[in-house]
Tab-separated table of C-alpha atoms in Angstrom:
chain	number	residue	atom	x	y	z
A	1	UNK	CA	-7.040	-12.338	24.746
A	2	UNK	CA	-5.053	-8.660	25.554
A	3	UNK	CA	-1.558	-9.386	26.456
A	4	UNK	CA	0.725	-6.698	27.155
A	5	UNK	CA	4.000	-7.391	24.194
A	6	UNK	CA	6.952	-4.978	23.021
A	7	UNK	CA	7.027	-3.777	19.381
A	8	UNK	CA	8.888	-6.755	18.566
A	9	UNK	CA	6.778	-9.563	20.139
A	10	UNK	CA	3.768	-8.414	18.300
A	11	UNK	CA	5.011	-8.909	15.199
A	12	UNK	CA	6.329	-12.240	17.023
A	13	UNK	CA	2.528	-13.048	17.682
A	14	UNK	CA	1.691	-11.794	14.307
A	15	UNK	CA	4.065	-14.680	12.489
A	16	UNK	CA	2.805	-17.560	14.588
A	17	UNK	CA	-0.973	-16.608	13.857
A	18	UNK	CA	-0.704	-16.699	10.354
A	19	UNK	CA	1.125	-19.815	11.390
A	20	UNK	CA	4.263	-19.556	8.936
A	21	UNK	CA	6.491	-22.867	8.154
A	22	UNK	CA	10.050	-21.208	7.750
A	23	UNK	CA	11.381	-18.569	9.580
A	24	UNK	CA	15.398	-17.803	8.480
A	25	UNK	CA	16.735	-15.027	10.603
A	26	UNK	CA	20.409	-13.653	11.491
A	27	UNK	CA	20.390	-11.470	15.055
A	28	UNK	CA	20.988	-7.635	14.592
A	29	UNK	CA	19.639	-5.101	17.136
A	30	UNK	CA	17.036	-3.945	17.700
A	31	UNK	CA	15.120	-6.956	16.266
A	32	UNK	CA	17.125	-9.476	17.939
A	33	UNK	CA	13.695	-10.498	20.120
A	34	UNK	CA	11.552	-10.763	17.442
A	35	UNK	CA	13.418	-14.121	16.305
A	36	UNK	CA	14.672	-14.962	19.838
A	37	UNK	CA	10.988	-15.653	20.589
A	38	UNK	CA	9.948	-17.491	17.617
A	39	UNK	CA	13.288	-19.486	17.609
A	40	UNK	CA	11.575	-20.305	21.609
A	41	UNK	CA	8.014	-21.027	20.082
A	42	UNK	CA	9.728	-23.128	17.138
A	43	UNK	CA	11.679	-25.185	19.939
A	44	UNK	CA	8.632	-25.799	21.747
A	45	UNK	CA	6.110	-27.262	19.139
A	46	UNK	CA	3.673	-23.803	19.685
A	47	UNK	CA	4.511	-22.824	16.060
A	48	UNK	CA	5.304	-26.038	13.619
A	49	UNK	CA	7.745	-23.645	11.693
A	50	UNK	CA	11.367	-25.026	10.590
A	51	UNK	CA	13.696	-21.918	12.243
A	52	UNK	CA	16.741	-21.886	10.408
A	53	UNK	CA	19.675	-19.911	11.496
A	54	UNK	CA	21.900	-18.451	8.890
A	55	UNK	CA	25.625	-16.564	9.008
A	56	UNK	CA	24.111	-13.226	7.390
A	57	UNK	CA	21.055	-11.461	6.609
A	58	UNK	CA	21.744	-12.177	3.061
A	59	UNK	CA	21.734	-15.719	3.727
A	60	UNK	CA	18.466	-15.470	5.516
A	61	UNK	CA	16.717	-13.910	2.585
A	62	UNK	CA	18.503	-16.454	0.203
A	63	UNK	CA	17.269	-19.281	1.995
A	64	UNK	CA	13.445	-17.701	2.381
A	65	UNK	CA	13.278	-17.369	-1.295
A	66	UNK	CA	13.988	-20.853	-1.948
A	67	UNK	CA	11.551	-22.204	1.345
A	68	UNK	CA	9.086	-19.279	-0.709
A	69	UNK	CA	9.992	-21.379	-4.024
A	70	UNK	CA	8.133	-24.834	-2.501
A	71	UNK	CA	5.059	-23.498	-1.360
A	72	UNK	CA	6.090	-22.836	2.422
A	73	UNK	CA	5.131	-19.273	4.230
A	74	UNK	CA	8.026	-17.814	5.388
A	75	UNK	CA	8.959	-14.933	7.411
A	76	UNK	CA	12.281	-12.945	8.731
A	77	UNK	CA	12.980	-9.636	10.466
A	78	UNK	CA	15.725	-7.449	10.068
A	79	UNK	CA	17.137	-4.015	10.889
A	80	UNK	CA	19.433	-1.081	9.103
A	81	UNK	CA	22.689	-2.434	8.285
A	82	UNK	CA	21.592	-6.528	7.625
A	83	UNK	CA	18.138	-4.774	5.447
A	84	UNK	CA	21.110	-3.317	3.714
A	85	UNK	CA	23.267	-6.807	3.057
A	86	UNK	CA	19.916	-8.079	2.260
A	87	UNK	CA	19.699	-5.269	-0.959
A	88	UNK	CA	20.686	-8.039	-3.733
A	89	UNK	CA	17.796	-10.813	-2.236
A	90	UNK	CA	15.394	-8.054	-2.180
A	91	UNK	CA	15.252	-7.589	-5.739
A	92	UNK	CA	15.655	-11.391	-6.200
A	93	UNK	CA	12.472	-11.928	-3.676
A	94	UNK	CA	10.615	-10.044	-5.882
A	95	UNK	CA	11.366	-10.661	-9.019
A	96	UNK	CA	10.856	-14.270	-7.781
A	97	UNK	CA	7.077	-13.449	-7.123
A	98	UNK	CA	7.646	-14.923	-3.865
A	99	UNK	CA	5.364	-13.723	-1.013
A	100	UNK	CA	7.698	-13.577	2.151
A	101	UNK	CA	6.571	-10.958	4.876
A	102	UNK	CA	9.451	-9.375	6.955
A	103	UNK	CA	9.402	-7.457	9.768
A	104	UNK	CA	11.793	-4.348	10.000
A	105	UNK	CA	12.746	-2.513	12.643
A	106	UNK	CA	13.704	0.829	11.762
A	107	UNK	CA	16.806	2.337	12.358
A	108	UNK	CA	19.556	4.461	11.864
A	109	UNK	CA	22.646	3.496	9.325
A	110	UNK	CA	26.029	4.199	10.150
A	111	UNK	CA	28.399	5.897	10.848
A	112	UNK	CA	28.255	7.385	13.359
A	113	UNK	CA	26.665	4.027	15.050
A	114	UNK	CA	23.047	4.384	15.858
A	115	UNK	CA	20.659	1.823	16.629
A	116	UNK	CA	18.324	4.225	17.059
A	117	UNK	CA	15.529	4.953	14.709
A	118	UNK	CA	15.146	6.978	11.595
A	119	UNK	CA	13.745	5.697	8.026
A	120	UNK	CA	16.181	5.732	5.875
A	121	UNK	CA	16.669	1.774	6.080
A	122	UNK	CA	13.547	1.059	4.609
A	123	UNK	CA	13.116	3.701	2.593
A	124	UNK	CA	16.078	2.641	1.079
A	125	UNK	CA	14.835	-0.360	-0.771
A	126	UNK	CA	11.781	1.110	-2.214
A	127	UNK	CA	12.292	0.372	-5.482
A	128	UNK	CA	13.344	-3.401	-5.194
A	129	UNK	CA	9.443	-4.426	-5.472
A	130	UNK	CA	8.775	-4.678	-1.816
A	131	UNK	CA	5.144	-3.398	-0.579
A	132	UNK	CA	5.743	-1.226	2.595
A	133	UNK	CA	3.390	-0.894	5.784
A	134	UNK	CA	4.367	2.115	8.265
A	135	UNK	CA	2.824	0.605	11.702
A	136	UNK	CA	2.197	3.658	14.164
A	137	UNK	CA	1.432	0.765	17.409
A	138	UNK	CA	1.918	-2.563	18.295
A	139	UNK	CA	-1.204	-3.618	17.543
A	140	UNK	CA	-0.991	-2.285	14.283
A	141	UNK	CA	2.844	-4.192	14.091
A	142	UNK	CA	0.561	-7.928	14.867
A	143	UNK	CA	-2.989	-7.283	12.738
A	144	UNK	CA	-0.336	-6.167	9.755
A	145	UNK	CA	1.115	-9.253	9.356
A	146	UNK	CA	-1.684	-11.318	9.012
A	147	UNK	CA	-2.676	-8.849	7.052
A	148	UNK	CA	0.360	-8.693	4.671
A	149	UNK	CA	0.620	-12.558	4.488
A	150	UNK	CA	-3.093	-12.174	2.717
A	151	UNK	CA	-2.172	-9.346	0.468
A	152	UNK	CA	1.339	-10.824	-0.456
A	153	UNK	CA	-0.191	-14.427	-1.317
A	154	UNK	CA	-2.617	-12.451	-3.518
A	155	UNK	CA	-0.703	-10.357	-5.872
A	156	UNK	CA	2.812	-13.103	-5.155
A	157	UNK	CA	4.945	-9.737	-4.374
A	158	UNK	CA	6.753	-9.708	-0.726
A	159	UNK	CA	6.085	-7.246	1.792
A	160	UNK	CA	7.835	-5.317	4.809
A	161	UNK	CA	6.206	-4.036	8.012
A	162	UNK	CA	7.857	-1.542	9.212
A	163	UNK	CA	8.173	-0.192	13.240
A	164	UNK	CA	10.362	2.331	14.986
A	165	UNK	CA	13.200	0.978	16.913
A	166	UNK	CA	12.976	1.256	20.427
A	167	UNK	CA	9.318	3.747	20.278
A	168	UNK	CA	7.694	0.548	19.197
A	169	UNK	CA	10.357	-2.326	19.105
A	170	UNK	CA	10.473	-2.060	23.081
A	171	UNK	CA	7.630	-0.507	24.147
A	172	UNK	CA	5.091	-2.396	25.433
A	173	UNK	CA	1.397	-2.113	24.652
A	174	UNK	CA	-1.618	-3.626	25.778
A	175	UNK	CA	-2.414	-5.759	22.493
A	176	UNK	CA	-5.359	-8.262	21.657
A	177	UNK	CA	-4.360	-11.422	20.436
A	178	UNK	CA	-7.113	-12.375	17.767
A	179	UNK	CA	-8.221	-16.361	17.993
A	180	UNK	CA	-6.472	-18.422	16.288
A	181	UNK	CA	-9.720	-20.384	14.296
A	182	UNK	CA	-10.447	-16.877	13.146
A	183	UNK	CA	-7.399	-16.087	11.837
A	184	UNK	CA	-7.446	-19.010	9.638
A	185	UNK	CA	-10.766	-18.548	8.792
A	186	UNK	CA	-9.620	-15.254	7.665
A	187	UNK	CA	-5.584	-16.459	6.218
A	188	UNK	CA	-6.363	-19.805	4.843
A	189	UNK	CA	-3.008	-22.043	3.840
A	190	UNK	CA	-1.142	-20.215	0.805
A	191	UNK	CA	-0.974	-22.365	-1.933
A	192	UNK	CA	1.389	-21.620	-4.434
A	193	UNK	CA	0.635	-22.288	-8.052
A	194	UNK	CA	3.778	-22.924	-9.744
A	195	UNK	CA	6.318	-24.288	-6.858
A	196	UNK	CA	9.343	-26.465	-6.980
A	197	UNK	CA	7.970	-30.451	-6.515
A	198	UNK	CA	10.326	-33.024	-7.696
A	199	UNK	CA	6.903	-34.574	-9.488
A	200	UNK	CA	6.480	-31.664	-11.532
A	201	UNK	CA	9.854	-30.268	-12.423
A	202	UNK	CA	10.215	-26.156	-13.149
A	203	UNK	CA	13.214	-24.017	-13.677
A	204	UNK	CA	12.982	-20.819	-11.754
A	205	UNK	CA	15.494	-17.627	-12.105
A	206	UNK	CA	16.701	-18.777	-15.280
A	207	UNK	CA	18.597	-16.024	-17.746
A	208	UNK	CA	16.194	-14.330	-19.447
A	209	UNK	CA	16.583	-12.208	-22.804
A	210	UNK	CA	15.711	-8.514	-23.836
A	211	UNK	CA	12.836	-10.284	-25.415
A	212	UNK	CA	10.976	-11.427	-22.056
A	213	UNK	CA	12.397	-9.243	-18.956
A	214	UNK	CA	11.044	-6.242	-20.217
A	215	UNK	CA	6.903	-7.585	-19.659
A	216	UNK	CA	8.410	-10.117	-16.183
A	217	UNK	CA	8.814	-6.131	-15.192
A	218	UNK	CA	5.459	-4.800	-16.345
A	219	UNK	CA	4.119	-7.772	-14.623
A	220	UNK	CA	5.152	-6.479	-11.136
A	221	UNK	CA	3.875	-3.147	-11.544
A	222	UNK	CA	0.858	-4.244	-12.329
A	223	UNK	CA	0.443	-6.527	-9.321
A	224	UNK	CA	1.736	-3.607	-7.331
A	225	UNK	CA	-1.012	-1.810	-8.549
A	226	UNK	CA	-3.448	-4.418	-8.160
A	227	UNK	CA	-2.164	-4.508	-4.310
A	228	UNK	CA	-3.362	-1.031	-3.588
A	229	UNK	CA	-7.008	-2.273	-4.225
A	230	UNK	CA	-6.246	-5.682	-2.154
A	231	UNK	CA	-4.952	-3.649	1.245
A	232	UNK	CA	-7.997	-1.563	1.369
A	233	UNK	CA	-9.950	-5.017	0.863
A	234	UNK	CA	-8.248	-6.715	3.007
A	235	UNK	CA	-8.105	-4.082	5.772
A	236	UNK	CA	-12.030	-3.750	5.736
A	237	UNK	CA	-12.531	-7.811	5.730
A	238	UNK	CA	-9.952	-7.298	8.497
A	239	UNK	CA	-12.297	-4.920	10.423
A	240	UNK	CA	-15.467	-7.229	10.203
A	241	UNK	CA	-14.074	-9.791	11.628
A	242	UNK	CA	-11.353	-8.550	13.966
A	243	UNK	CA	-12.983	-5.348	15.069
A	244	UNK	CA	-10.158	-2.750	14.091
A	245	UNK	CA	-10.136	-1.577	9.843
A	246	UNK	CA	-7.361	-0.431	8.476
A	247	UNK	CA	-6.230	1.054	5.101
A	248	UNK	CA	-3.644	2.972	2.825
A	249	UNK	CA	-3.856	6.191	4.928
A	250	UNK	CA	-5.881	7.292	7.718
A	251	UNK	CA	-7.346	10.614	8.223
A	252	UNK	CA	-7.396	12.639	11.420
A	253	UNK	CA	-9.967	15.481	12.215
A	254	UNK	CA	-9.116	16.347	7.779
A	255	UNK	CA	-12.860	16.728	7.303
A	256	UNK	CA	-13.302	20.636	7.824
A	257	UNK	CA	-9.456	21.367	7.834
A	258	UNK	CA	-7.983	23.976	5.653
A	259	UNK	CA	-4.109	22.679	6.013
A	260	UNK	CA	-3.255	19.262	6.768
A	261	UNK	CA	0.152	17.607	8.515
A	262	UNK	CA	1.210	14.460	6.523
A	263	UNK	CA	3.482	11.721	8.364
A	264	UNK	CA	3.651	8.139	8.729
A	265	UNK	CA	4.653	5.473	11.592
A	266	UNK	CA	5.054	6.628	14.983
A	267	UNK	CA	5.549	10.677	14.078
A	268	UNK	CA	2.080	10.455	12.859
A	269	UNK	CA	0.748	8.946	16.230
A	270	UNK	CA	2.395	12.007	18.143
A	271	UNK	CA	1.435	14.434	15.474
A	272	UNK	CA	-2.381	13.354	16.055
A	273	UNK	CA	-1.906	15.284	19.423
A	274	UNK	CA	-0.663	17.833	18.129
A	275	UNK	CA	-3.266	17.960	16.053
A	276	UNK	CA	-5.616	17.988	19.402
A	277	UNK	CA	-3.409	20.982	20.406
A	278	UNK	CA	-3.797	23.408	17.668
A	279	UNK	CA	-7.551	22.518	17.081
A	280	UNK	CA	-7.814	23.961	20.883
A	281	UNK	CA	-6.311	27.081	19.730
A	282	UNK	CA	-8.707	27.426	16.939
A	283	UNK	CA	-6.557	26.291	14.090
A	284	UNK	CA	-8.291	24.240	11.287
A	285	UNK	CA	-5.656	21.494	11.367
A	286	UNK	CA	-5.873	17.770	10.498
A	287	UNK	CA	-3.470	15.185	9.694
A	288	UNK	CA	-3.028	11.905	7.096
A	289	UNK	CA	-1.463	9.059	7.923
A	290	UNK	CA	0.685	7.504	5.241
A	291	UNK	CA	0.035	3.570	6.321
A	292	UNK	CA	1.307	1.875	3.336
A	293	UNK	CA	4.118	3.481	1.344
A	294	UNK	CA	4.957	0.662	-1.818
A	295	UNK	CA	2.345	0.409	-3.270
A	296	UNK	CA	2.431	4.115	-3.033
A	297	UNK	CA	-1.263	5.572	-2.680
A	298	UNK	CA	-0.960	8.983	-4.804
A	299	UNK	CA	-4.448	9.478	-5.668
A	300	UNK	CA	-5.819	8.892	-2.422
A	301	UNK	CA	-3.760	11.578	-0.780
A	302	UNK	CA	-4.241	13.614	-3.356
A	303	UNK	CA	-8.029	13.567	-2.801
A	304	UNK	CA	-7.762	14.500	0.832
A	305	UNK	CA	-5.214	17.014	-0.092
A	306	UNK	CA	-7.465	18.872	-2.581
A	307	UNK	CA	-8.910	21.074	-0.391
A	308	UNK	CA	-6.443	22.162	1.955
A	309	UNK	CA	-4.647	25.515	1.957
A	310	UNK	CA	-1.105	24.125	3.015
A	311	UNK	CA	0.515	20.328	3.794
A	312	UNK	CA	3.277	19.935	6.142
A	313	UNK	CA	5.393	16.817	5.200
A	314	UNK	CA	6.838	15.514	8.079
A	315	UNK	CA	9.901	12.659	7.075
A	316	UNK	CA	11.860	10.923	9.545
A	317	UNK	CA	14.166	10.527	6.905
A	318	UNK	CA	16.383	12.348	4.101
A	319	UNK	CA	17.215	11.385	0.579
A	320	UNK	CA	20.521	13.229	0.826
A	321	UNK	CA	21.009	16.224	-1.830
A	322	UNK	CA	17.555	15.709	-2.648
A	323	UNK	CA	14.849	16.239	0.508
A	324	UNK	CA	12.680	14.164	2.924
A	325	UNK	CA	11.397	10.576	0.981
A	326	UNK	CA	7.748	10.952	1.446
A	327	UNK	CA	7.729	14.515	0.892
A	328	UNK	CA	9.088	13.943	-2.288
A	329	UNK	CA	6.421	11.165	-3.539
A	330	UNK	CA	3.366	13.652	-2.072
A	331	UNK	CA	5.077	16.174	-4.125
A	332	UNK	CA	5.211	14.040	-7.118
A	333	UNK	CA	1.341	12.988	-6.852
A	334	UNK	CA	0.012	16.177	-6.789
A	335	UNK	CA	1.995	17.960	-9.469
A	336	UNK	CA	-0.495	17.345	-12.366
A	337	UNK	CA	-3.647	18.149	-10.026
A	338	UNK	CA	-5.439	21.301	-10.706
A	339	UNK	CA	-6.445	21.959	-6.847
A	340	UNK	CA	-3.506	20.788	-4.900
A	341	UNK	CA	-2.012	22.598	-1.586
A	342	UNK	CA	1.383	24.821	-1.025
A	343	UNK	CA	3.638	21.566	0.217
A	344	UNK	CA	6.309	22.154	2.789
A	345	UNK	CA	8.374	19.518	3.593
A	346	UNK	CA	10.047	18.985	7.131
A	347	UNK	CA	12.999	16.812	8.402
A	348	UNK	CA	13.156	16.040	12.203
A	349	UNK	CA	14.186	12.719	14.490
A	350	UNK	CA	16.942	11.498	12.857
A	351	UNK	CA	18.870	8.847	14.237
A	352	UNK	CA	16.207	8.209	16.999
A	353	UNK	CA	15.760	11.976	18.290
A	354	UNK	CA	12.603	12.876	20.215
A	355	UNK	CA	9.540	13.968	18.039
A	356	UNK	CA	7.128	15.349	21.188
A	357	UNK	CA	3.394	17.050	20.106
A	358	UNK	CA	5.122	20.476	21.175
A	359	UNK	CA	8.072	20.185	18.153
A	360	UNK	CA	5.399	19.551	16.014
A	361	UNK	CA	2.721	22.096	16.668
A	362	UNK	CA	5.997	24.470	16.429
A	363	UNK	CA	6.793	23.075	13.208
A	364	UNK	CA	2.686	23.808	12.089
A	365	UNK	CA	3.431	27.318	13.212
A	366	UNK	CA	6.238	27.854	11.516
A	367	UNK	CA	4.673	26.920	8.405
A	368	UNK	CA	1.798	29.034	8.701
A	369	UNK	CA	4.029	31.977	8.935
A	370	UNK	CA	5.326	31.139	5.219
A	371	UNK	CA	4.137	31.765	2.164
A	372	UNK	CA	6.169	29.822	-0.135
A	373	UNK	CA	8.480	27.093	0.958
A	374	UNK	CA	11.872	28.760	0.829
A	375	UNK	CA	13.706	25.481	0.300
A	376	UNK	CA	13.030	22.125	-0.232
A	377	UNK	CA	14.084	21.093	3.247
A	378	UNK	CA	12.948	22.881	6.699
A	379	UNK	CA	15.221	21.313	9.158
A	380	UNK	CA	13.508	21.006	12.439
A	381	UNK	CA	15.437	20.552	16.178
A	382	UNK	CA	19.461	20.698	14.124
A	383	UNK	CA	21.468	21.417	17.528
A	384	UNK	CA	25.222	22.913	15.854
């Protein structure tokens, strides 16, 4: 069935497929509609889900972990400031092992107030054990969930996916609802191996000495790494029986290309026009899509990278007296390679500004004019 859903209902229609059984949310815009209608589908006996309503986003996460704890899949969406009063949770969530898939909408922090989008929010918490998808459409935002629910049970590590406020979270996109008998045929129920049951008493969370947390951490970056194989699995069982595959990155006219443009989440969508533009003008351009950020696919783009003359990083983001997030990770993974491009790294649409195909093919051009980077940060569309 194609419907035609916002950013935010997607994911919405995403949750009640994989038919989750606690959903603890606190209102912040823009993801207020995400909960609003599965608080609606809860009240109405579509989804059997128990929709708790909280006083804070930390609360929400708090009471997820311990719904996470007994077995129950659980779900919440959040945005900039309450993904930030979430921080301590995060790291709990994971450390917990516990499998809850949340739905963030990007956007700005403040000050100055934005709800706008950038990616700083997310970006953010990379390091509390989170996996990260970068959705580029809405039905990218619904087939990721299920998608991340599968993924999350597997390697028992939580995961975020991640859409652009207002580009995505109220836009509205035709989007095909998959059947529900094949998506449980795909998701069966998760079943959680050690859980809280008052028959079999466990302690969970407990202190834990220099002798033990050291390998608890090991433990989750090996399941992180384990996860990188499980989204490309997952994405191609996705694809045979949904239609539409997905994986870590996705490639763009790279084949024959002898510099590439490197973005994620909606940027990249734009930038694959731009990518239409210059090939029309005879340039040799193609562009990779940076789908899932944690776990962080290094090798992979450094493979497609190999052969190209010069990569444009393009972040929607800064890491401040540092440079742009992803640049700095695509940076990073090519270092040690022997054929690896020039890497430029760009900074444009903060705080929600307009990323058209035009800025970008200027930003290619601009590029191509250099022969080193000059800096580590080319500022792109700074109005002073």
């Amino acid at each position: 069935m194609r419907k035609v859903l916002m950013g935010n209902h997607a994911l919405s229609y995403g949750v009640k497929l994989s038919r989750a059984e606690v959903i603890a949310a606190y209102p912040i815009t823009p993801q207020t509609e995400v909960v609003e209608l599965l608080s609606e589908m809860c009240a109405s006996g579509e989804l059997k889900a128990k929709f708790i309503k909280v006083e804070s986003e930390h609360s929400a996460m708090a009471a997820l972990i311990g719904a996470s704890f007994t077995g129950a899949r659980t779900f919440t969406a959040t945005s900039s400031q309450g993904l930030a009063l979430m921080h301590e949770m995060l790291h709990w969530a994971a450390g917990a092992r516990t499998p809850i898939v949340m739905g963030n909408i990007n956007r700005a922090f403040g000050p100055p107030w934005s709800i706008w989008t950038d990616q700083n929010d997310s970006l953010s918490q990379r390091d509390t054990g989170w996996m990260q998808v970068y959705a580029q459409n809405n039905q990218e935002v619904l087939d990721s969930v299920i998608q991340a629910y599968k993924v999350a049970e597997t390697v028992e590590l939580p995961a975020m996916i991640v859409l652009a406020a207002f580009v995505l979270s109220h836009t509205s996109e035709p989007v095909e609802i998959p059947d529900q008998e094949k998506v449980d045929e795909f998701l069966p129920p998760y079943k959680r191996k050690y859980k809280i049951d008052p028959e079999e008493p466990h302690a969970f969370g407990g202190l834990t000495t220099p002798d033990n947390y050291f390998e608890f951490r090991y433990k989750i970056q090996k399941a992180m790494e384990k996860a990188l194989n499980e989204w490309e699995k997952v994405g191609e069982e996705f694809g045979e029986i949904f239609g539409r595959r997905y994986g870590l990155v996705e490639t763009y006219k790279a084949e024959d290309a002898k510099n590439l443009i490197v973005s994620s989440g909606t940027i990249a969508s734009t930038a694959r026009r731009a990518v239409d533009i210059l090939r029309e003008k005879g340039e040799k351009v193609g562009l990779i899509r940076v789908r899932v950020f944690r776990p962080f696919p290094g090798e992979k783009i450094s493979e497609i990278l190999s052969s190209a003359n010069k990569a444009v990083v393009i972040d929607r983001n800064i890491s401040f007296g540092a440079s742009g997030i992803f640049y700095q990770e695509i940076k990073a993974a090519i270092y040690n390679k022997i054929k690896k491009p020039k890497i430029f790294g760009v900074i444009t649409g903060l705080g929600g500004r307009d990323v058209t195909s035009k800025d970008i093919v200027e930003i290619y051009k601009e590029v191509m004019k250099m022969e080193e980077p000059s800096s580590e940060i080319i500022w792109q569309g700074v109005n002073l």
